[in-house]
Short mmCIF file of C-alpha atoms in Angstrom, two decimals:
data_model
loop_
_atom_site.label_atom_id
_atom_site.label_comp_id
_atom_site.label_asym_id
_atom_site.label_seq_id
_atom_site.Cartn_x
_atom_site.Cartn_y
_atom_site.Cartn_z
CA UNK A 1 -8.66 -7.66 -24.49
CA UNK A 2 -5.64 -5.40 -24.88
CA UNK A 3 -3.76 -5.31 -21.55
CA UNK A 4 -1.01 -2.78 -20.91
CA UNK A 5 1.87 -2.87 -18.40
CA UNK A 6 3.79 0.42 -18.16
CA UNK A 7 7.09 0.80 -16.32
CA UNK A 8 6.61 2.35 -12.89
CA UNK A 9 8.01 5.89 -12.61
CA UNK A 10 7.55 6.66 -8.92
CA UNK A 11 10.88 7.31 -7.15
CA UNK A 12 12.85 4.07 -6.77
CA UNK A 13 9.83 1.94 -7.67
CA UNK A 14 11.02 -1.23 -9.37
CA UNK A 15 7.95 -3.45 -9.01
CA UNK A 16 5.99 -4.29 -12.14
CA UNK A 17 2.27 -4.86 -12.61
CA UNK A 18 2.53 -8.27 -14.29
CA UNK A 19 5.26 -10.89 -14.18
CA UNK A 20 6.08 -12.96 -17.29
CA UNK A 21 4.13 -15.86 -15.74
CA UNK A 22 1.06 -13.64 -15.39
CA UNK A 23 1.46 -12.46 -18.98
CA UNK A 24 1.63 -16.11 -20.09
CA UNK A 25 -1.65 -16.82 -18.29
CA UNK A 26 -3.31 -13.91 -20.13
CA UNK A 27 -1.82 -14.85 -23.50
CA UNK A 28 -3.06 -18.41 -23.12
CA UNK A 29 -6.60 -17.04 -22.95
CA UNK A 30 -6.18 -15.06 -26.14
CA UNK A 31 -5.53 -11.63 -24.60
CA UNK A 32 -2.94 -9.28 -26.08
CA UNK A 33 -0.42 -7.91 -23.59
CA UNK A 34 1.77 -4.85 -24.33
CA UNK A 35 4.66 -4.30 -21.89
CA UNK A 36 6.82 -1.22 -21.82
CA UNK A 37 10.46 -2.02 -22.47
CA UNK A 38 12.48 -2.71 -19.30
CA UNK A 39 9.36 -2.58 -17.14
CA UNK A 40 10.64 -5.47 -15.03
CA UNK A 41 14.34 -5.39 -15.86
CA UNK A 42 15.47 -4.08 -12.48
CA UNK A 43 14.12 -7.21 -10.76
CA UNK A 44 15.28 -9.75 -13.32
CA UNK A 45 12.31 -9.84 -15.72
CA UNK A 46 13.86 -9.00 -19.07
CA UNK A 47 12.05 -8.02 -22.28
CA UNK A 48 12.97 -11.44 -23.69
CA UNK A 49 11.11 -13.12 -20.81
CA UNK A 50 7.98 -11.15 -21.64
CA UNK A 51 8.32 -11.92 -25.36
CA UNK A 52 8.62 -15.62 -24.54
CA UNK A 53 5.45 -15.33 -22.47
CA UNK A 54 3.53 -13.94 -25.44
CA UNK A 55 3.75 -10.19 -24.81
CA UNK A 56 4.68 -7.47 -27.25
CA UNK A 57 7.21 -4.85 -26.15
CA UNK A 58 6.61 -1.11 -26.48
CA UNK A 59 9.24 1.61 -26.42
CA UNK A 60 7.08 4.07 -24.49
CA UNK A 61 4.52 4.27 -21.71
CA UNK A 62 2.40 6.62 -23.80
CA UNK A 63 2.01 3.92 -26.44
CA UNK A 64 1.10 1.37 -23.76
CA UNK A 65 -1.72 3.60 -22.55
CA UNK A 66 -2.84 4.47 -26.10
CA UNK A 67 -3.09 0.86 -27.25
CA UNK A 68 -4.54 -0.76 -24.12
CA UNK A 69 -7.97 -1.12 -22.56
CA UNK A 70 -6.88 -2.56 -19.19
CA UNK A 71 -3.86 -0.92 -17.56
CA UNK A 72 -2.23 -2.99 -14.80
CA UNK A 73 0.18 -1.09 -12.57
CA UNK A 74 1.52 -1.20 -9.02
CA UNK A 75 1.50 2.40 -7.77
CA UNK A 76 -0.90 5.26 -8.31
CA UNK A 77 -0.59 7.01 -11.67
CA UNK A 78 1.53 10.15 -11.54
CA UNK A 79 0.39 13.33 -13.28
CA UNK A 80 1.89 12.51 -16.68
CA UNK A 81 0.26 9.07 -16.65
CA UNK A 82 -3.11 10.48 -15.61
CA UNK A 83 -2.96 12.70 -18.67
CA UNK A 84 -3.01 9.58 -20.86
CA UNK A 85 -6.11 8.06 -19.27
CA UNK A 86 -9.51 8.27 -20.96
CA UNK A 87 -13.01 6.84 -20.68
CA UNK A 88 -12.03 3.67 -22.52
CA UNK A 89 -9.52 2.65 -19.87
CA UNK A 90 -9.77 0.43 -16.83
CA UNK A 91 -6.95 1.11 -14.38
CA UNK A 92 -6.10 -1.63 -11.88
CA UNK A 93 -3.51 -0.58 -9.29
CA UNK A 94 -2.98 0.85 -5.83
CA UNK A 95 -4.69 4.28 -5.77
CA UNK A 96 -4.84 5.57 -2.16
CA UNK A 97 -7.16 8.41 -3.12
CA UNK A 98 -8.31 9.61 0.32
CA UNK A 99 -5.23 11.79 0.96
CA UNK A 100 -4.75 12.76 -2.73
CA UNK A 101 -7.24 15.26 -4.08
CA UNK A 102 -5.28 16.02 -7.26
CA UNK A 103 -5.24 12.36 -8.30
CA UNK A 104 -8.90 11.96 -7.40
CA UNK A 105 -9.97 14.89 -9.56
CA UNK A 106 -7.79 13.79 -12.47
CA UNK A 107 -9.18 10.28 -12.44
CA UNK A 108 -12.73 11.61 -12.33
CA UNK A 109 -11.99 13.98 -15.22
CA UNK A 110 -10.55 11.14 -17.33
CA UNK A 111 -13.76 9.12 -17.22
CA UNK A 112 -11.72 5.95 -16.67
CA UNK A 113 -12.68 3.11 -14.39
CA UNK A 114 -10.30 3.09 -11.44
CA UNK A 115 -10.13 -0.09 -9.33
CA UNK A 116 -7.93 0.12 -6.25
CA UNK A 117 -6.06 -2.93 -5.00
CA UNK A 118 -6.31 -1.66 -1.45
CA UNK A 119 -10.11 -1.81 -1.22
CA UNK A 120 -10.83 -5.11 -3.02
CA UNK A 121 -12.22 -7.53 -0.41
CA UNK A 122 -12.64 -11.26 0.03
CA UNK A 123 -15.49 -13.35 1.42
CA UNK A 124 -14.45 -12.55 4.99
CA UNK A 125 -14.18 -8.82 4.41
CA UNK A 126 -10.41 -8.83 4.47
CA UNK A 127 -8.22 -7.12 1.85
CA UNK A 128 -6.48 -9.84 -0.21
CA UNK A 129 -4.59 -7.53 -2.55
CA UNK A 130 -3.36 -5.20 0.18
CA UNK A 131 -2.39 -8.08 2.51
CA UNK A 132 0.81 -9.22 0.75
CA UNK A 133 2.14 -5.68 0.58
CA UNK A 134 1.17 -5.08 4.21
CA UNK A 135 3.10 -8.22 5.15
CA UNK A 136 6.16 -6.89 3.34
CA UNK A 137 5.78 -3.36 4.75
CA UNK A 138 5.31 -4.64 8.29
CA UNK A 139 8.52 -6.63 8.16
CA UNK A 140 10.41 -3.84 6.43
CA UNK A 141 9.25 -1.31 9.02
CA UNK A 142 11.40 -3.00 11.67
CA UNK A 143 14.39 -3.24 9.34
CA UNK A 144 14.03 0.43 8.45
CA UNK A 145 13.45 1.44 12.06
CA UNK A 146 16.47 -0.52 13.29
CA UNK A 147 18.64 1.19 10.66
CA UNK A 148 17.30 4.63 11.60
CA UNK A 149 18.21 3.99 15.26
CA UNK A 150 21.87 3.88 14.27
CA UNK A 151 23.84 6.95 15.32
CA UNK A 152 24.92 7.83 11.78
CA UNK A 153 21.23 7.98 10.73
CA UNK A 154 20.31 10.41 13.49
CA UNK A 155 19.07 7.73 15.87
CA UNK A 156 19.83 7.06 19.51
CA UNK A 157 22.64 4.66 18.71
CA UNK A 158 20.74 1.58 19.84
CA UNK A 159 20.91 -2.03 18.70
CA UNK A 160 17.30 -3.18 18.50
CA UNK A 161 17.84 -6.42 20.40
CA UNK A 162 20.54 -5.18 22.73
CA UNK A 163 23.33 -7.54 23.84
CA UNK A 164 23.92 -9.52 27.05
CA UNK A 165 24.10 -7.01 29.89
CA UNK A 166 22.46 -4.19 27.85
CA UNK A 167 18.71 -3.82 27.54
CA UNK A 168 17.05 -3.98 24.10
CA UNK A 169 15.30 -1.09 22.42
CA UNK A 170 11.64 -0.48 23.17
CA UNK A 171 9.31 -0.83 20.22
CA UNK A 172 5.68 0.36 20.21
CA UNK A 173 3.43 -0.87 17.40
CA UNK A 174 0.16 1.02 16.91
CA UNK A 175 -2.25 -1.33 15.20
CA UNK A 176 -2.53 -5.14 15.34
CA UNK A 177 -3.60 -5.74 11.73
CA UNK A 178 -1.48 -7.34 9.02
CA UNK A 179 1.22 -4.67 9.14
CA UNK A 180 1.33 -4.70 12.93
CA UNK A 181 1.47 -8.49 13.24
CA UNK A 182 4.36 -8.72 10.80
CA UNK A 183 6.22 -5.85 12.47
CA UNK A 184 5.77 -7.56 15.85
CA UNK A 185 7.07 -10.86 14.55
CA UNK A 186 10.22 -9.20 13.24
CA UNK A 187 10.75 -7.12 16.37
CA UNK A 188 10.29 -10.10 18.67
CA UNK A 189 12.61 -12.16 16.51
CA UNK A 190 15.32 -9.54 16.88
CA UNK A 191 14.87 -9.48 20.64
CA UNK A 192 13.27 -6.05 21.08
CA UNK A 193 11.02 -5.07 24.00
CA UNK A 194 7.64 -4.89 22.21
CA UNK A 195 4.28 -3.30 23.04
CA UNK A 196 1.25 -3.21 20.76
CA UNK A 197 -1.93 -1.13 20.95
CA UNK A 198 -5.22 -1.80 19.21
CA UNK A 199 -8.96 -1.45 19.84
CA UNK A 200 -9.68 -4.97 18.59
CA UNK A 201 -9.51 -7.21 21.65
CA UNK A 202 -9.71 -10.36 19.54
CA UNK A 203 -6.63 -9.23 17.61
CA UNK A 204 -4.81 -8.61 20.88
CA UNK A 205 -5.83 -12.05 22.18
CA UNK A 206 -4.42 -13.69 19.05
CA UNK A 207 -1.13 -11.90 19.58
CA UNK A 208 -1.07 -12.94 23.21
CA UNK A 209 -1.67 -16.55 22.24
CA UNK A 210 1.15 -16.41 19.69
CA UNK A 211 3.81 -14.46 21.58
CA UNK A 212 2.83 -14.81 25.24
CA UNK A 213 4.74 -12.51 27.57
CA UNK A 214 7.19 -11.49 24.83
CA UNK A 215 4.67 -8.81 23.77
CA UNK A 216 2.60 -6.41 25.91
CA UNK A 217 -0.88 -6.12 24.45
CA UNK A 218 -2.73 -2.92 25.33
CA UNK A 219 -6.13 -1.52 24.45
CA UNK A 220 -5.57 1.63 22.40
CA UNK A 221 -6.85 4.36 24.70
CA UNK A 222 -5.26 7.82 24.93
CA UNK A 223 -4.03 7.33 28.48
CA UNK A 224 -2.12 4.21 27.38
CA UNK A 225 -1.02 5.37 23.92
CA UNK A 226 0.83 8.48 25.11
CA UNK A 227 3.20 6.81 27.62
CA UNK A 228 3.91 3.97 25.16
CA UNK A 229 4.93 6.52 22.53
CA UNK A 230 7.00 8.62 24.91
CA UNK A 231 8.87 5.62 26.32
CA UNK A 232 9.56 4.03 22.94
CA UNK A 233 12.77 4.11 20.96
CA UNK A 234 10.92 3.02 17.83
CA UNK A 235 7.21 3.56 17.04
CA UNK A 236 5.55 1.78 14.10
CA UNK A 237 2.35 3.41 12.77
CA UNK A 238 0.30 0.48 11.43
CA UNK A 239 -3.21 1.90 11.47
CA UNK A 240 -5.65 1.25 8.61
CA UNK A 241 -9.20 2.38 7.95
CA UNK A 242 -9.90 0.81 4.52
CA UNK A 243 -10.19 3.44 1.82
CA UNK A 244 -10.17 6.34 4.30
CA UNK A 245 -7.53 8.76 5.53
CA UNK A 246 -5.59 7.42 8.50
CA UNK A 247 -6.41 8.95 11.90
CA UNK A 248 -3.69 11.15 13.42
CA UNK A 249 -3.03 9.24 16.62
CA UNK A 250 0.40 10.67 17.53
CA UNK A 251 0.15 14.44 17.87
CA UNK A 252 2.74 17.14 17.21
CA UNK A 253 2.87 17.83 20.92
CA UNK A 254 3.64 14.18 21.71
CA UNK A 255 6.46 14.13 19.18
CA UNK A 256 7.98 17.15 20.91
CA UNK A 257 8.20 15.15 24.16
CA UNK A 258 9.69 11.97 22.65
CA UNK A 259 13.29 10.99 23.32
CA UNK A 260 15.83 12.62 21.00
CA UNK A 261 16.99 10.15 18.41
CA UNK A 262 13.88 7.98 18.69
CA UNK A 263 12.29 6.87 15.42
CA UNK A 264 8.79 6.98 13.90
CA UNK A 265 8.05 4.68 10.94
CA UNK A 266 4.69 5.61 9.43
CA UNK A 267 3.45 2.65 7.36
CA UNK A 268 0.07 4.42 7.06
CA UNK A 269 1.62 7.24 5.03
CA UNK A 270 -0.05 6.04 1.80
CA UNK A 271 -3.35 6.94 3.45
CA UNK A 272 -2.05 10.27 4.81
CA UNK A 273 -0.14 8.95 7.83
CA UNK A 274 -1.10 8.37 11.48
CA UNK A 275 1.49 10.76 12.96
CA UNK A 276 0.60 14.44 12.83
CA UNK A 277 4.15 15.30 11.86
CA UNK A 278 4.38 12.84 8.96
CA UNK A 279 4.87 13.86 5.34
CA UNK A 280 5.60 11.57 2.39
CA UNK A 281 9.21 10.67 1.65
CA UNK A 282 11.00 8.55 -0.94
CA UNK A 283 13.53 5.74 -0.94
CA UNK A 284 16.05 8.30 -2.28
CA UNK A 285 15.48 10.64 0.68
CA UNK A 286 13.62 8.52 3.23
CA UNK A 287 13.88 10.43 6.52
CA UNK A 288 13.57 13.83 8.14
CA UNK A 289 13.72 15.04 11.73
CA UNK A 290 11.33 17.07 13.85
CA UNK A 291 12.41 17.95 17.39
CA UNK A 292 15.23 15.41 17.09
CA UNK A 293 12.84 12.56 16.25
CA UNK A 294 13.65 10.66 13.04
CA UNK A 295 10.65 10.16 10.73
CA UNK A 296 10.65 7.43 8.07
CA UNK A 297 7.61 7.96 5.83
CA UNK A 298 8.35 6.27 2.49
CA UNK A 299 5.14 5.86 0.52
CA UNK A 300 6.19 2.74 -1.38
CA UNK A 301 8.06 0.73 1.24
CA UNK A 302 7.61 -2.66 -0.49
CA UNK A 303 9.43 -1.23 -3.51
CA UNK A 304 12.64 -1.67 -1.53
CA UNK A 305 12.32 -5.43 -2.03
CA UNK A 306 10.73 -5.18 -5.44
CA UNK A 307 11.16 -8.76 -6.67
CA UNK A 308 9.67 -10.32 -3.53
CA UNK A 309 6.88 -7.73 -3.58
CA UNK A 310 6.05 -8.18 -7.27
CA UNK A 311 5.81 -11.96 -6.96
CA UNK A 312 3.65 -11.71 -3.82
CA UNK A 313 1.38 -9.08 -5.37
CA UNK A 314 0.90 -11.05 -8.63
CA UNK A 315 -0.06 -14.15 -6.66
CA UNK A 316 -3.00 -12.14 -5.32
CA UNK A 317 -3.95 -9.92 -8.29
CA UNK A 318 -3.80 -12.41 -11.19
CA UNK A 319 -7.26 -13.97 -10.66
CA UNK A 320 -8.83 -10.48 -10.75
CA UNK A 321 -6.79 -9.44 -13.79
CA UNK A 322 -7.96 -12.56 -15.62
CA UNK A 323 -11.59 -11.85 -14.68
CA UNK A 324 -11.35 -8.23 -15.90
CA UNK A 325 -9.76 -9.33 -19.20
CA UNK A 326 -12.10 -12.30 -19.77
CA UNK A 327 -15.37 -10.55 -18.94
CA UNK A 328 -14.65 -6.86 -19.43
CA UNK A 329 -14.59 -4.48 -16.51
CA UNK A 330 -18.31 -3.74 -16.31
CA UNK A 331 -19.42 -7.37 -16.27
CA UNK A 332 -16.63 -8.46 -13.94
CA UNK A 333 -17.52 -5.70 -11.47
CA UNK A 334 -21.24 -6.40 -11.64
CA UNK A 335 -20.76 -10.15 -11.08
CA UNK A 336 -18.21 -9.95 -8.26
CA UNK A 337 -19.11 -7.80 -5.24
CA UNK A 338 -15.60 -8.29 -3.80
CA UNK A 339 -13.97 -6.82 -6.88
CA UNK A 340 -16.66 -4.13 -6.91
CA UNK A 341 -15.50 -3.06 -3.45
CA UNK A 342 -12.31 -1.99 -5.22
CA UNK A 343 -14.13 0.38 -7.56
CA UNK A 344 -13.19 3.92 -6.52
CA UNK A 345 -13.88 5.95 -9.68
CA UNK A 346 -15.95 5.28 -12.78
CA UNK A 347 -17.55 7.39 -15.50
CA UNK A 348 -16.48 10.60 -13.74
CA UNK A 349 -18.10 9.65 -10.43
CA UNK A 350 -16.69 8.67 -7.04
CA UNK A 351 -17.82 5.22 -5.96
CA UNK A 352 -15.97 4.98 -2.64
CA UNK A 353 -17.76 6.69 0.21
CA UNK A 354 -14.62 7.23 2.31
CA UNK A 355 -12.84 9.00 -0.53
CA UNK A 356 -15.84 11.25 -1.19
CA UNK A 357 -16.00 12.15 2.49
CA UNK A 358 -12.27 12.88 2.64
CA UNK A 359 -12.58 15.42 -0.19
CA UNK A 360 -16.15 16.67 0.45
CA UNK A 361 -17.21 15.40 -2.98
CA UNK A 362 -20.38 13.64 -4.10
CA UNK A 363 -20.58 9.89 -3.72
CA UNK A 364 -22.55 7.57 -6.02
CA UNK A 365 -22.91 3.84 -5.21
CA UNK A 366 -20.87 1.58 -7.47
CA UNK A 367 -23.88 -0.37 -8.79
CA UNK A 368 -25.65 2.83 -9.78
CA UNK A 369 -22.62 4.02 -11.75
CA UNK A 370 -22.01 0.63 -13.42
CA UNK A 371 -25.64 0.31 -14.50
CA UNK A 372 -25.36 3.67 -16.24
CA UNK A 373 -22.35 2.56 -18.31
CA UNK A 374 -23.33 1.02 -21.66
CA UNK A 375 -22.40 -2.62 -22.35
#
């Protein structure tokens, strides 16, 4: 199969879809890999590394799309990239379609197969391709939040862990999933005063067993969420409903009553955000303020540590990339229900119920769509 790896063009996105080691694994199976020049250069993967691994180097992204059947990316295709997609393509990347109608419609119009990393599952129902990036984003959320609490960044002028004789900052984490657990570990490690809210009592029990009285675990009910947000210096939004738009748990009215200089870090922003006041930002311009509250809503947080993130992501994605290349997309999707959970768009139809509901569009089950595609 012809596999293409374009350079990412999202603002300050330096990750790359395949490492040279992943390219070598594909080349060893007889697949042809075309990598856009300097696709991984920013994180130390030079064109020469890809050539040594068996890839060919292209001077343009347009050529990569034109000459490839399977496109492996990291972030969702931007408008210019979507214009190069057609029915002969399989796109394997993060998509986050529920909050993005324009991308959804463009992918449907292209006729391409769109498989989203964030909805591929494993045997336990977890999300193995989202997990490594959630781990990175959870840890980064505390770093970013601590930085935003500095006076020069518009924050309250607080050191997250305090010092002897001065109390630490209060951190509220909404969501005890992968992002939340990693945020909590970082916050506890820095000595912050940490509370976490979730509706999953088993998840709260696991946190209690791990951290004991260093973390307050609370059931996420409105009468508990509001005071935790209002008392916090830093709030981490770590809510995930797989494939669906994130619920708006922190309202505009609540933000207006938060302490001036407090910070909101919305890790759910890829799925629309869980704060009512959130809007997407970039690494180049990461924050804005509403009512004196600093909002950090960068949509590709793991891109800040692009080498770590690329290596972690490839560890998880490579088996699926190999299956798609070895078998072809249709057969790989039909044979593997976990990979099939990642199918969001195919043959002009929406195959992910949550995305269809978010945009009031028709939904067709993945198997029905795949069976209608010729071998």
